[in-house]
Coordinates of N, CA, C and O in Angstrom, one line a residue:
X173 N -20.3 -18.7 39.0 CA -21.5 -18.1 39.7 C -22.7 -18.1 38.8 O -22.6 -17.4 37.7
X174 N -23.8 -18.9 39.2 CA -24.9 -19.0 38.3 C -25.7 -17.3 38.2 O -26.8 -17.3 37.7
X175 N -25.2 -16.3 38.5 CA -25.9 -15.1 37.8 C -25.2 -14.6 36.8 O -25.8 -13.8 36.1
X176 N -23.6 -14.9 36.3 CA -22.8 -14.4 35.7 C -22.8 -15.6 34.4 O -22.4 -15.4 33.3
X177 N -23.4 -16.8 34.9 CA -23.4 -17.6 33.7 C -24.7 -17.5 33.2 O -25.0 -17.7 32.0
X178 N -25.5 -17.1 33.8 CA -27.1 -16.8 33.0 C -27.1 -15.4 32.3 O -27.9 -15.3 31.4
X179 N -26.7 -14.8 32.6 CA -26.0 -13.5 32.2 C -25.6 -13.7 30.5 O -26.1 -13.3 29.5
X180 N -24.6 -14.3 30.7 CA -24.1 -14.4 29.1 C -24.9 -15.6 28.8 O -24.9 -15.6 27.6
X181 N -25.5 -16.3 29.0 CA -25.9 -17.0 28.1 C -27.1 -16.2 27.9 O -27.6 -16.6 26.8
X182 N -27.8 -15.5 28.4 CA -28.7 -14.8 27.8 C -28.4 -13.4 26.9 O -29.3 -13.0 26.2
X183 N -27.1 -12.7 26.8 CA -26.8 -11.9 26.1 C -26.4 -13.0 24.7 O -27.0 -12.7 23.7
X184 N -25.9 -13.6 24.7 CA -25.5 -14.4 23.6 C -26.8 -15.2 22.6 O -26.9 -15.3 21.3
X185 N -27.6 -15.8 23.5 CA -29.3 -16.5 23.5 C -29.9 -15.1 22.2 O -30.0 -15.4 21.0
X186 N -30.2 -13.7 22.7 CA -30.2 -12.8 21.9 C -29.4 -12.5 20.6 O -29.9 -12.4 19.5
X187 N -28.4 -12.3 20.9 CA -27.5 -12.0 20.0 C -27.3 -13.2 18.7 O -27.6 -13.0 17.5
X188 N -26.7 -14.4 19.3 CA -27.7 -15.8 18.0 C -28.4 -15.7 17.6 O -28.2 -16.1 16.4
X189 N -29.7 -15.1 17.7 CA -30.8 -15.5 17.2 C -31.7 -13.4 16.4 O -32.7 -13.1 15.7
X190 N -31.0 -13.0 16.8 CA -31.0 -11.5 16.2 C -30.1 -10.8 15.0 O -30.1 -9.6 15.0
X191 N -29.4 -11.4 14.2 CA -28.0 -10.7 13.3 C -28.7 -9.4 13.7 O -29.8 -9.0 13.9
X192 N -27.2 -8.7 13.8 CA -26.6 -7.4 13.8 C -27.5 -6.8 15.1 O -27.3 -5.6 15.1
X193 N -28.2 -7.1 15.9 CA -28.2 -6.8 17.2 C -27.8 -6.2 18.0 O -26.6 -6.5 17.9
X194 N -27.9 -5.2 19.3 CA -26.8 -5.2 20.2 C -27.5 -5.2 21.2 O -28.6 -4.5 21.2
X195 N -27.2 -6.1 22.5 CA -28.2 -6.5 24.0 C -27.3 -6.5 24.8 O -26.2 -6.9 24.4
X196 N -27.3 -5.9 26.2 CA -26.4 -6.2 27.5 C -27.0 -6.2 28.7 O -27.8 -5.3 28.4
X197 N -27.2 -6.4 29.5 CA -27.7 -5.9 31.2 C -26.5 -6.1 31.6 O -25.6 -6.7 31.2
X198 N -26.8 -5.2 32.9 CA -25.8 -4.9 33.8 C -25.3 -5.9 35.0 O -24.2 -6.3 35.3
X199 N -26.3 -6.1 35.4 CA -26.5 -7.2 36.4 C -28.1 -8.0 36.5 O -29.2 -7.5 36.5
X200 N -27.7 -9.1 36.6 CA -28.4 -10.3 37.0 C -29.1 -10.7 38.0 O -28.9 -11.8 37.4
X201 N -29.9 -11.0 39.3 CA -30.1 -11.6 40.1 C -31.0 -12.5 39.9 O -32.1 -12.3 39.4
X202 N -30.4 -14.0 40.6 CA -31.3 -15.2 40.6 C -31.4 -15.8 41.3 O -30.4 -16.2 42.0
X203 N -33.1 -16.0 41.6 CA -33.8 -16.9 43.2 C -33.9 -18.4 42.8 O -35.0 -18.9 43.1
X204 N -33.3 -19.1 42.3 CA -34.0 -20.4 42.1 C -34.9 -20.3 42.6 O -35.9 -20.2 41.8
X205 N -35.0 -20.4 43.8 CA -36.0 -21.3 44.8 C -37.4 -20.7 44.7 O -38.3 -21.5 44.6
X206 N -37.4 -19.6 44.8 CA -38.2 -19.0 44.3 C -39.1 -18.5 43.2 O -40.2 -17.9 43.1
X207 N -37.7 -19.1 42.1 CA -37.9 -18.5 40.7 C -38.3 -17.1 40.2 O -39.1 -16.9 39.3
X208 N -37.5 -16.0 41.1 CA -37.3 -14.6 41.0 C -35.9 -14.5 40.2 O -34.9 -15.1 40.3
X209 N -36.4 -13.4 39.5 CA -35.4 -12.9 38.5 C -35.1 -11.2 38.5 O -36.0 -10.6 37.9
X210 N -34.2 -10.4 39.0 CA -33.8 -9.4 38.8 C -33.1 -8.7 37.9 O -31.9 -8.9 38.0
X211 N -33.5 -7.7 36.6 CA -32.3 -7.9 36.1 C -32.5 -5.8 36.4 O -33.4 -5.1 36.6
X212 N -31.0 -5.5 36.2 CA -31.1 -4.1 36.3 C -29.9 -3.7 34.4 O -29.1 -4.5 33.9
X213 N -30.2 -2.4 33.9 CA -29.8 -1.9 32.9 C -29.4 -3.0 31.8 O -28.3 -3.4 31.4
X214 N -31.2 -3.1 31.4 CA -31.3 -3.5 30.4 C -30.9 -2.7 28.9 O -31.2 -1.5 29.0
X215 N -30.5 -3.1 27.8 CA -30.8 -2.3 26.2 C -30.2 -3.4 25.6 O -29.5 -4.2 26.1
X216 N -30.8 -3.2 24.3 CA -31.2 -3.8 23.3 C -31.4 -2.9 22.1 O -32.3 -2.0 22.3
X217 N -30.8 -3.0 21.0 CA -30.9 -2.5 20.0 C -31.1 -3.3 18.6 O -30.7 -4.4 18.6
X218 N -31.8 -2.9 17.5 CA -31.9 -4.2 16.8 C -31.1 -3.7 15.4 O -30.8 -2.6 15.3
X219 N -30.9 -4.6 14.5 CA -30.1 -4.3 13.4 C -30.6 -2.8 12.8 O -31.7 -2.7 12.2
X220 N -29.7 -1.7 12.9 CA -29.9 -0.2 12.2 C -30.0 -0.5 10.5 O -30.3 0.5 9.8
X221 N -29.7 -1.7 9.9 CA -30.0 -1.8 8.8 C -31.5 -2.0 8.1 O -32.0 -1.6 7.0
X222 N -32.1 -2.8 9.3 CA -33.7 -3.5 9.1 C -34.7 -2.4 9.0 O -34.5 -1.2 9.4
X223 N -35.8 -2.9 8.4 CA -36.9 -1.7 8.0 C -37.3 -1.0 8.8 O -37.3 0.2 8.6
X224 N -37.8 -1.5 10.4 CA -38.0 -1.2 11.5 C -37.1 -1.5 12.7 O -36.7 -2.5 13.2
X225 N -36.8 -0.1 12.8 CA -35.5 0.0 13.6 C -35.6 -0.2 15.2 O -35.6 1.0 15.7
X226 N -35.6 -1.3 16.3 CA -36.3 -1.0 17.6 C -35.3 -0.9 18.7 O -34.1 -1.3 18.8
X227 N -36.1 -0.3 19.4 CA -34.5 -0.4 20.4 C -35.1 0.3 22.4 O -35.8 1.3 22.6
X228 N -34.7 -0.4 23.1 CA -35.3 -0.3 24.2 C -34.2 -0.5 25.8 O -33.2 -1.1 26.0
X229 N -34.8 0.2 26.5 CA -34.0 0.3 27.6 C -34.7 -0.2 29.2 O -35.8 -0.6 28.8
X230 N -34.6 -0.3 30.3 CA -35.1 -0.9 31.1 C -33.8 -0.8 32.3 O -32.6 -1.3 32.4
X231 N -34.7 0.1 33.3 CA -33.8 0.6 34.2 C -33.9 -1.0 35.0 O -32.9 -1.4 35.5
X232 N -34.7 -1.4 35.1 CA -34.9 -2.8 36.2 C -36.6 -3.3 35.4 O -37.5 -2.7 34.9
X233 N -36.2 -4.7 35.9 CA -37.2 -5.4 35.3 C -37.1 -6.8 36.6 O -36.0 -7.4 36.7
X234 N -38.2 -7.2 37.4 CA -38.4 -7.8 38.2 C -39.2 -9.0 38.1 O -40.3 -8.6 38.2
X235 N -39.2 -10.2 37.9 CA -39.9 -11.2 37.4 C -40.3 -12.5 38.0 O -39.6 -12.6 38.9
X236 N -40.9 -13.3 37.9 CA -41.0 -14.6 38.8 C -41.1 -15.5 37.4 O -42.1 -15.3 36.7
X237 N -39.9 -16.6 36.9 CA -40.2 -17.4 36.2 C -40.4 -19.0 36.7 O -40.2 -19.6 37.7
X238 N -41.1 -19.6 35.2 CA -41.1 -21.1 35.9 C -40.2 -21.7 35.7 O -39.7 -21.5 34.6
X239 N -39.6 -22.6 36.4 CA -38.4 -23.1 36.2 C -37.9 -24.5 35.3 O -37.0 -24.7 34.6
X240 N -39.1 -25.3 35.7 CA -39.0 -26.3 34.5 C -39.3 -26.2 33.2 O -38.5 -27.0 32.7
X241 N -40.2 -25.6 32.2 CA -40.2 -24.7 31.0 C -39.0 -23.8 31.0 O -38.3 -24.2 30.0
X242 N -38.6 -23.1 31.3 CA -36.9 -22.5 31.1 C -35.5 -23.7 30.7 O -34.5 -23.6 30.0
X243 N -35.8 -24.5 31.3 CA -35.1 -25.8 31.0 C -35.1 -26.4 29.5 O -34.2 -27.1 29.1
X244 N -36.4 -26.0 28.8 CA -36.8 -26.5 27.7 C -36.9 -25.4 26.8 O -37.5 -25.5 25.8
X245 N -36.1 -23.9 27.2 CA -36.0 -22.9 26.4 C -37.2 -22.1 25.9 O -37.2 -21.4 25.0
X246 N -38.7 -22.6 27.0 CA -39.7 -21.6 27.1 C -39.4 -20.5 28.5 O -39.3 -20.9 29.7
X247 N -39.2 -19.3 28.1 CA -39.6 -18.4 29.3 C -41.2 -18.2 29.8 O -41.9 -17.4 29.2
X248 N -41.7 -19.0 31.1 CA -43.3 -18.4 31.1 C -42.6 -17.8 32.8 O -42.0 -18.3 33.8
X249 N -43.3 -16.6 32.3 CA -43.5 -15.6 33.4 C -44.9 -15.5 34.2 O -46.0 -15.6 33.6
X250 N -44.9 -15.5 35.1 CA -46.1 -15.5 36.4 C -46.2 -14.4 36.0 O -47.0 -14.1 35.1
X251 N -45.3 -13.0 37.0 CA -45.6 -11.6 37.0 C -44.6 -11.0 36.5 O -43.7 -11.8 36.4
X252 N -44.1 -9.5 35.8 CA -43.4 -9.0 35.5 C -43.7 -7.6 36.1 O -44.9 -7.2 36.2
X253 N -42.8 -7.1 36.5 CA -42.7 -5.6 37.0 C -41.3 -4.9 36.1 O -40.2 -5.5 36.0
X254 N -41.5 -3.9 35.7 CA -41.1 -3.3 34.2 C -41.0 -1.5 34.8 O -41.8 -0.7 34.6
X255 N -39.5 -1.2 35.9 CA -39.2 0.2 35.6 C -38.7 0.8 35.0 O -37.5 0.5 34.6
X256 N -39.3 2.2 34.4 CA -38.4 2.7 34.0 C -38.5 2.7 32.6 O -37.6 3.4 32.1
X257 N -39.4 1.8 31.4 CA -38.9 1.6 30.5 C -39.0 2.7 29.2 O -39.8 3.7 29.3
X258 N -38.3 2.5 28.4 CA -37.9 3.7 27.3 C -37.6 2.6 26.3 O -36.8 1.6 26.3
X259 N -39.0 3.2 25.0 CA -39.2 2.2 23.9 C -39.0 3.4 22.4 O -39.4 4.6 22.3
X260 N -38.3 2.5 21.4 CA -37.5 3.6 20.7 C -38.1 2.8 19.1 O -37.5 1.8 18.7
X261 N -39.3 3.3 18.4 CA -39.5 2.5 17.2 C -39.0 3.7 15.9 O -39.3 4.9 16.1
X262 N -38.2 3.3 14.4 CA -37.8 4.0 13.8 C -38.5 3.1 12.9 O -38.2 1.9 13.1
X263 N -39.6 3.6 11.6 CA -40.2 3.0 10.7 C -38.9 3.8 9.7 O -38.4 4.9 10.1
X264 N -38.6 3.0 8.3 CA -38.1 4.0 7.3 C -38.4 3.7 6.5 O -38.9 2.6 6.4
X265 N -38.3 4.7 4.9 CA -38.5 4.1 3.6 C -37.6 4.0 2.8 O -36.9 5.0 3.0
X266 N -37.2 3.3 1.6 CA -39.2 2.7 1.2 C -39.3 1.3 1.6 O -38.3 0.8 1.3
X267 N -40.1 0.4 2.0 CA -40.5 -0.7 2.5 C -39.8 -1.2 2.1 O -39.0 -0.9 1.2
X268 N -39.7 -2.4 2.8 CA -39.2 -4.1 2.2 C -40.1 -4.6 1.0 O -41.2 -4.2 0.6
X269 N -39.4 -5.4 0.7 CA -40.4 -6.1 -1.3 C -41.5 -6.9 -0.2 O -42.7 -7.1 -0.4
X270 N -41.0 -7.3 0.5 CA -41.9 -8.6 1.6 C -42.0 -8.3 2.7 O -40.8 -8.4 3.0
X271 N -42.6 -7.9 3.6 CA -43.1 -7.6 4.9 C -43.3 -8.3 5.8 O -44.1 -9.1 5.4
X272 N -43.1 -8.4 7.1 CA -43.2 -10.1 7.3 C -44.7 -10.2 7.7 O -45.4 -9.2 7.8
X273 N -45.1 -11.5 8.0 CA -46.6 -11.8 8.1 C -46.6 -12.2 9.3 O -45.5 -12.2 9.9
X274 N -48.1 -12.7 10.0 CA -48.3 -12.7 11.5 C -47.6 -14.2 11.3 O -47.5 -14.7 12.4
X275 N -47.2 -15.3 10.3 CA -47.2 -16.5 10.6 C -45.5 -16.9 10.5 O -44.9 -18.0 10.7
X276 N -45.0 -15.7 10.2 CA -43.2 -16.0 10.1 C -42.6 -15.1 10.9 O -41.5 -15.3 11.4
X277 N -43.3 -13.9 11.1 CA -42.7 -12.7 12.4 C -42.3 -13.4 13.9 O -41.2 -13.2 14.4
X278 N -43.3 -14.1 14.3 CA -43.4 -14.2 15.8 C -42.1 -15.6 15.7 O -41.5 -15.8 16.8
X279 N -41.8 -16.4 14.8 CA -40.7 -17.5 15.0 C -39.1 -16.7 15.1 O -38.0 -17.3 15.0
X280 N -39.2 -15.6 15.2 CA -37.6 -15.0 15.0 C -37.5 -14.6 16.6 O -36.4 -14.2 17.1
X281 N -39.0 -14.7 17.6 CA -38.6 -14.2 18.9 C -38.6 -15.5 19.8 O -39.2 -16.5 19.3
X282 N -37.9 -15.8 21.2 CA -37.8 -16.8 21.5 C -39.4 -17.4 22.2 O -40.2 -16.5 22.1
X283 N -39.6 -18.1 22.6 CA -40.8 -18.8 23.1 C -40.6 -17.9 25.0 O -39.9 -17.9 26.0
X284 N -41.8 -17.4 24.6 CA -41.8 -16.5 25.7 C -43.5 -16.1 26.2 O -44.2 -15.4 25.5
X285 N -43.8 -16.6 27.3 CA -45.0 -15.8 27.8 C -44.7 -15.0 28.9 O -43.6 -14.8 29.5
X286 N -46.3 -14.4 29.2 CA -46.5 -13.5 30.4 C -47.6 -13.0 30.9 O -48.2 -12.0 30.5
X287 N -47.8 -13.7 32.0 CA -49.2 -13.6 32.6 C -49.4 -12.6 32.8 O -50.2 -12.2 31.9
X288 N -49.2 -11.9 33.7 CA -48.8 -10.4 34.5 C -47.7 -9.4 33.8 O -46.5 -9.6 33.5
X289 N -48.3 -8.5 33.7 CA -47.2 -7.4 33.6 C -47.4 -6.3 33.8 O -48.4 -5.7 33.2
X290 N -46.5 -5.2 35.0 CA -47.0 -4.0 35.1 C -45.5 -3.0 34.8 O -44.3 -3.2 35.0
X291 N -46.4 -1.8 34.0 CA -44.9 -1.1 33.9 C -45.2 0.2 34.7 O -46.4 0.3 35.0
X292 N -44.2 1.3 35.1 CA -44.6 2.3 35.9 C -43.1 2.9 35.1 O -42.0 2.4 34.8
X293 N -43.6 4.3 34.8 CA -42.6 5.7 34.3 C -42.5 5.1 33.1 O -41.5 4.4 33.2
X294 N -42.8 5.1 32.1 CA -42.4 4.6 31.0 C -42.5 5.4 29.8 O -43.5 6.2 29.7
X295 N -41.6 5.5 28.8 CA -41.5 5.9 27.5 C -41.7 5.7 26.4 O -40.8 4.9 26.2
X296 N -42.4 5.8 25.1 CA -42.7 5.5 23.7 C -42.6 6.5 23.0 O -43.3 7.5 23.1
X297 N -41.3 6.3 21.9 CA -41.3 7.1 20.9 C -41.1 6.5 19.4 O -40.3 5.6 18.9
X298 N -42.1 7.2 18.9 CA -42.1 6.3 17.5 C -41.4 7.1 16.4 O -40.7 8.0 17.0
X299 N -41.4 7.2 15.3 CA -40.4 7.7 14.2 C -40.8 7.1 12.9 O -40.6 5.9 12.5
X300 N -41.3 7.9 12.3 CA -41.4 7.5 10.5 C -40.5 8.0 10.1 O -40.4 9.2 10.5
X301 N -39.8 7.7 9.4 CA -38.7 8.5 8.5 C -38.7 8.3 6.7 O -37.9 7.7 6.0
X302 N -39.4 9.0 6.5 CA -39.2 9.4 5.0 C -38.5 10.8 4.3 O -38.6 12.0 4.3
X303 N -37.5 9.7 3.5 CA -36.7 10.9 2.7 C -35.5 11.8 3.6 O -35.1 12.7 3.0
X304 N -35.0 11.5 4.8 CA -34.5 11.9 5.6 C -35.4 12.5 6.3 O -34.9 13.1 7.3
X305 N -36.3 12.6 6.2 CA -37.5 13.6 6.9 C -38.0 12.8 8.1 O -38.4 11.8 7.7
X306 N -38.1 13.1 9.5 CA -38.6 12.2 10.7 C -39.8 13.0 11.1 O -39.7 14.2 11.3
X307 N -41.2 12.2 11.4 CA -42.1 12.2 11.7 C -42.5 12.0 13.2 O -43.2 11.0 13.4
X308 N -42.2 12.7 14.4 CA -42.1 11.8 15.4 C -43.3 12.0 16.5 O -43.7 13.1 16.9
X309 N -43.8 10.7 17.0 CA -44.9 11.0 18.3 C -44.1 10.1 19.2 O -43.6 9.0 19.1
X310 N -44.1 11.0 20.1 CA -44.1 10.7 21.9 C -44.9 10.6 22.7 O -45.6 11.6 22.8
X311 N -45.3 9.5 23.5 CA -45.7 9.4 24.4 C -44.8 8.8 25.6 O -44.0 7.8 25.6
X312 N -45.2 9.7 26.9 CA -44.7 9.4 28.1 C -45.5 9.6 29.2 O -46.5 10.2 29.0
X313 N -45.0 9.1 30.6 CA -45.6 8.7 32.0 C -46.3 7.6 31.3 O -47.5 7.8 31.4
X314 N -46.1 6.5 30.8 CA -46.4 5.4 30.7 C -46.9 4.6 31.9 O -46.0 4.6 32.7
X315 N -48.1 3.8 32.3 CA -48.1 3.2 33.9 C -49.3 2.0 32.9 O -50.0 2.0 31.9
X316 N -49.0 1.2 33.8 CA -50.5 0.5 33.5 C -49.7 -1.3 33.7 O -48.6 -1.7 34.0
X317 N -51.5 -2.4 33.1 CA -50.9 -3.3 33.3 C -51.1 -4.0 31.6 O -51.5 -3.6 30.5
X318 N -50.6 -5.2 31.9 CA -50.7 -6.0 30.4 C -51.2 -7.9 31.2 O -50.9 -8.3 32.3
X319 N -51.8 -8.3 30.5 CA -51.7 -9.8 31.0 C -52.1 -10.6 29.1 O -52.4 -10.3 28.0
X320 N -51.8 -11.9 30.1 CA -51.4 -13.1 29.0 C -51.4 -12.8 27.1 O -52.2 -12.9 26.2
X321 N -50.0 -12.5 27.3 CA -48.8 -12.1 26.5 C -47.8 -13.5 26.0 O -47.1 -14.1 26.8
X322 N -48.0 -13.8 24.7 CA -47.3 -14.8 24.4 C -46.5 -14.4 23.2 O -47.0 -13.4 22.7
X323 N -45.1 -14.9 22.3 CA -44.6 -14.5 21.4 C -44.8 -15.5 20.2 O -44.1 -15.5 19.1
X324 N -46.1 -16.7 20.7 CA -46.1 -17.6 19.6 C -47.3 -18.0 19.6 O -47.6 -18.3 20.8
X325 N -48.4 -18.2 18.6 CA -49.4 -19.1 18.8 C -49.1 -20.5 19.9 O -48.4 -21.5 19.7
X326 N -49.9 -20.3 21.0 CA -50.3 -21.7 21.4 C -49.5 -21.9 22.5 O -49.5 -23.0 23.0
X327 N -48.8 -20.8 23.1 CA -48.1 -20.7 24.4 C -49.6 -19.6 25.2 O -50.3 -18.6 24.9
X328 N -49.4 -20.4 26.2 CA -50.7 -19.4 27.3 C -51.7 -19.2 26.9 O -52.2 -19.8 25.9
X329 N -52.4 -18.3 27.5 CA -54.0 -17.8 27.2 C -53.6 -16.9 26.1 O -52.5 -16.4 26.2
X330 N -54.4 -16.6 24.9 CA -54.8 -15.9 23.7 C -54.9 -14.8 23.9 O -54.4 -14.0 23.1
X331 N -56.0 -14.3 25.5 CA -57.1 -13.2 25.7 C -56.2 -12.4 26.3 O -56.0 -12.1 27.5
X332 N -55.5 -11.6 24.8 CA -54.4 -10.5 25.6 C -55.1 -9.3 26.2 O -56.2 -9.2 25.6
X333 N -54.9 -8.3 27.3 CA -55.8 -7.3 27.6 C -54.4 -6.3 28.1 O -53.3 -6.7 28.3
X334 N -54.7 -5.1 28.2 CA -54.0 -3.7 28.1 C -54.8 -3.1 29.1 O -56.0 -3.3 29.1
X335 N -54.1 -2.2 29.9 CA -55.0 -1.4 30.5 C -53.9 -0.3 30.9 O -53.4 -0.4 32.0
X336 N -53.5 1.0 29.8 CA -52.3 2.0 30.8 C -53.1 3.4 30.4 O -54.0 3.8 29.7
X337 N -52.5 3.9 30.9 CA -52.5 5.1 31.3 C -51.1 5.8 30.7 O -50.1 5.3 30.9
X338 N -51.2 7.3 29.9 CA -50.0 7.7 29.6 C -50.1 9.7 29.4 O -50.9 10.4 29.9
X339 N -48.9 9.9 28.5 CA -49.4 11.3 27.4 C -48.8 11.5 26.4 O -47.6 11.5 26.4
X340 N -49.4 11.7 25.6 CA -49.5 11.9 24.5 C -48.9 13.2 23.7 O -49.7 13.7 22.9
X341 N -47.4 13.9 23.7 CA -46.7 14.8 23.6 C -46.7 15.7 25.0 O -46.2 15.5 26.2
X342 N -47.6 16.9 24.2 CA -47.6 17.7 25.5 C -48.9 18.0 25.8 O -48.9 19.0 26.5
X343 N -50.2 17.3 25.5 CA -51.2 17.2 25.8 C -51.9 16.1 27.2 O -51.1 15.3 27.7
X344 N -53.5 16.2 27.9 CA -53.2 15.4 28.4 C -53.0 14.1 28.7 O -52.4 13.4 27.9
X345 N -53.6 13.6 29.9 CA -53.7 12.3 29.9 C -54.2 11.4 29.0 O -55.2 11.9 28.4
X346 N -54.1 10.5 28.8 CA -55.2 9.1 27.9 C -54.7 8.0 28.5 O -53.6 7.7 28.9
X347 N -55.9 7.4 28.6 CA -55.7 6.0 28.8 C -56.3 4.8 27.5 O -57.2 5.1 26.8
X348 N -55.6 3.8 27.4 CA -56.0 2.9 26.3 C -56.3 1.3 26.9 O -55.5 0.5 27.1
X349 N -57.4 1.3 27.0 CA -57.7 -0.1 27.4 C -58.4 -1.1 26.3 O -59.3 -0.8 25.6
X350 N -57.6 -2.5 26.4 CA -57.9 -4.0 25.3 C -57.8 -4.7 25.2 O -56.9 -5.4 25.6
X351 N -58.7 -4.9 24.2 CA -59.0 -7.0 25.2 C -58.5 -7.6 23.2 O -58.7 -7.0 22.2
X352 N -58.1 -8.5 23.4 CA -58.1 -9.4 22.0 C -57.4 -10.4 22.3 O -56.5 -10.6 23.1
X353 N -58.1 -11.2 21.1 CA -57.3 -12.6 21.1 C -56.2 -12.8 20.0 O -55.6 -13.9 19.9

């Protein structure tokens, strides 16, 4: 069944290309014909050894991809619809000797754009951790949109732009809106 074989080859696709990783979804659904993608109970965790520790969850994530570029191991995404999500960053110390740079970081993620993206209920929590000591900001009710989002120089448009809406502990609302290339 082609949702059960895209399935693992995309838990594995991750997992190759991530040491010490951990990635699963629950279930799969695929439109060819359409080029709609369902996936429900997403997580991902990234190696607890590495400097920056990330780790994310995703109750459902709804997508339209292109089909011929997927063939060639680019994911470009038309629209993405993003429920639910819960984003987990753990900075620790003391640094790495080498840090990576904008010109070797983005080759360890796969070739991926994204035109469209909206997320609704969403979570961010960040974490400094020095000395066993944790530093932590929350932000939640996450909503807003994102467009042309790429993981590599020279996939899509440049002109990334942000527009959400959230809060900021237990204070109120803010919104953060931006444009860059």
């Amino acid at each position: 069944e082609a949702p059960v074989l895209a399935k693992r080859k995309l838990i594995a696709a991750v997992r190759d290309n991530c040491d010490g990783c951990e990635f699963d979804v629950d279930a799969l659904e695929l439109h060819p014909a359409s080029g709609e993608i369902v996936a429900h109970g997403i997580r991902f965790h990234s190696n607890p050894n590495d400097f920056v520790e990330v780790s994310f969850e995703f109750e459902q994530i709804e997508g339209h991809v292109a089909i011929r570029p997927l063939l060639h191991g680019t994911w470009e995404f038309r629209q993405i619809a993003a429920a639910k999500p819960v984003f987990q960053v753990i900075e620790k110390d003391p640094k790495p000797h080498t840090t990576p740079t904008p010109e070797t970081f983005p080759r360890s993620l796969p070739p991926l754009t994204i035109a469209a993206m909206s997320v609704s209920d969403g979570a961010f929590t960040y974490t400094h951790r020095v000395k066993g000591q944790d530093a932590i900001i929350h932000v939640s009710h996450v909503k807003g949109t994102a467009a042309n989002f790429s993981s590599r120089p020279g996939l899509g448009s440049s002109k990334t732009t942000f527009d959400v809406s959230s809060q900021l502990e237990r204070s109120g609302k803010d919104r953060i809106r931006a444009d860059f290339d």
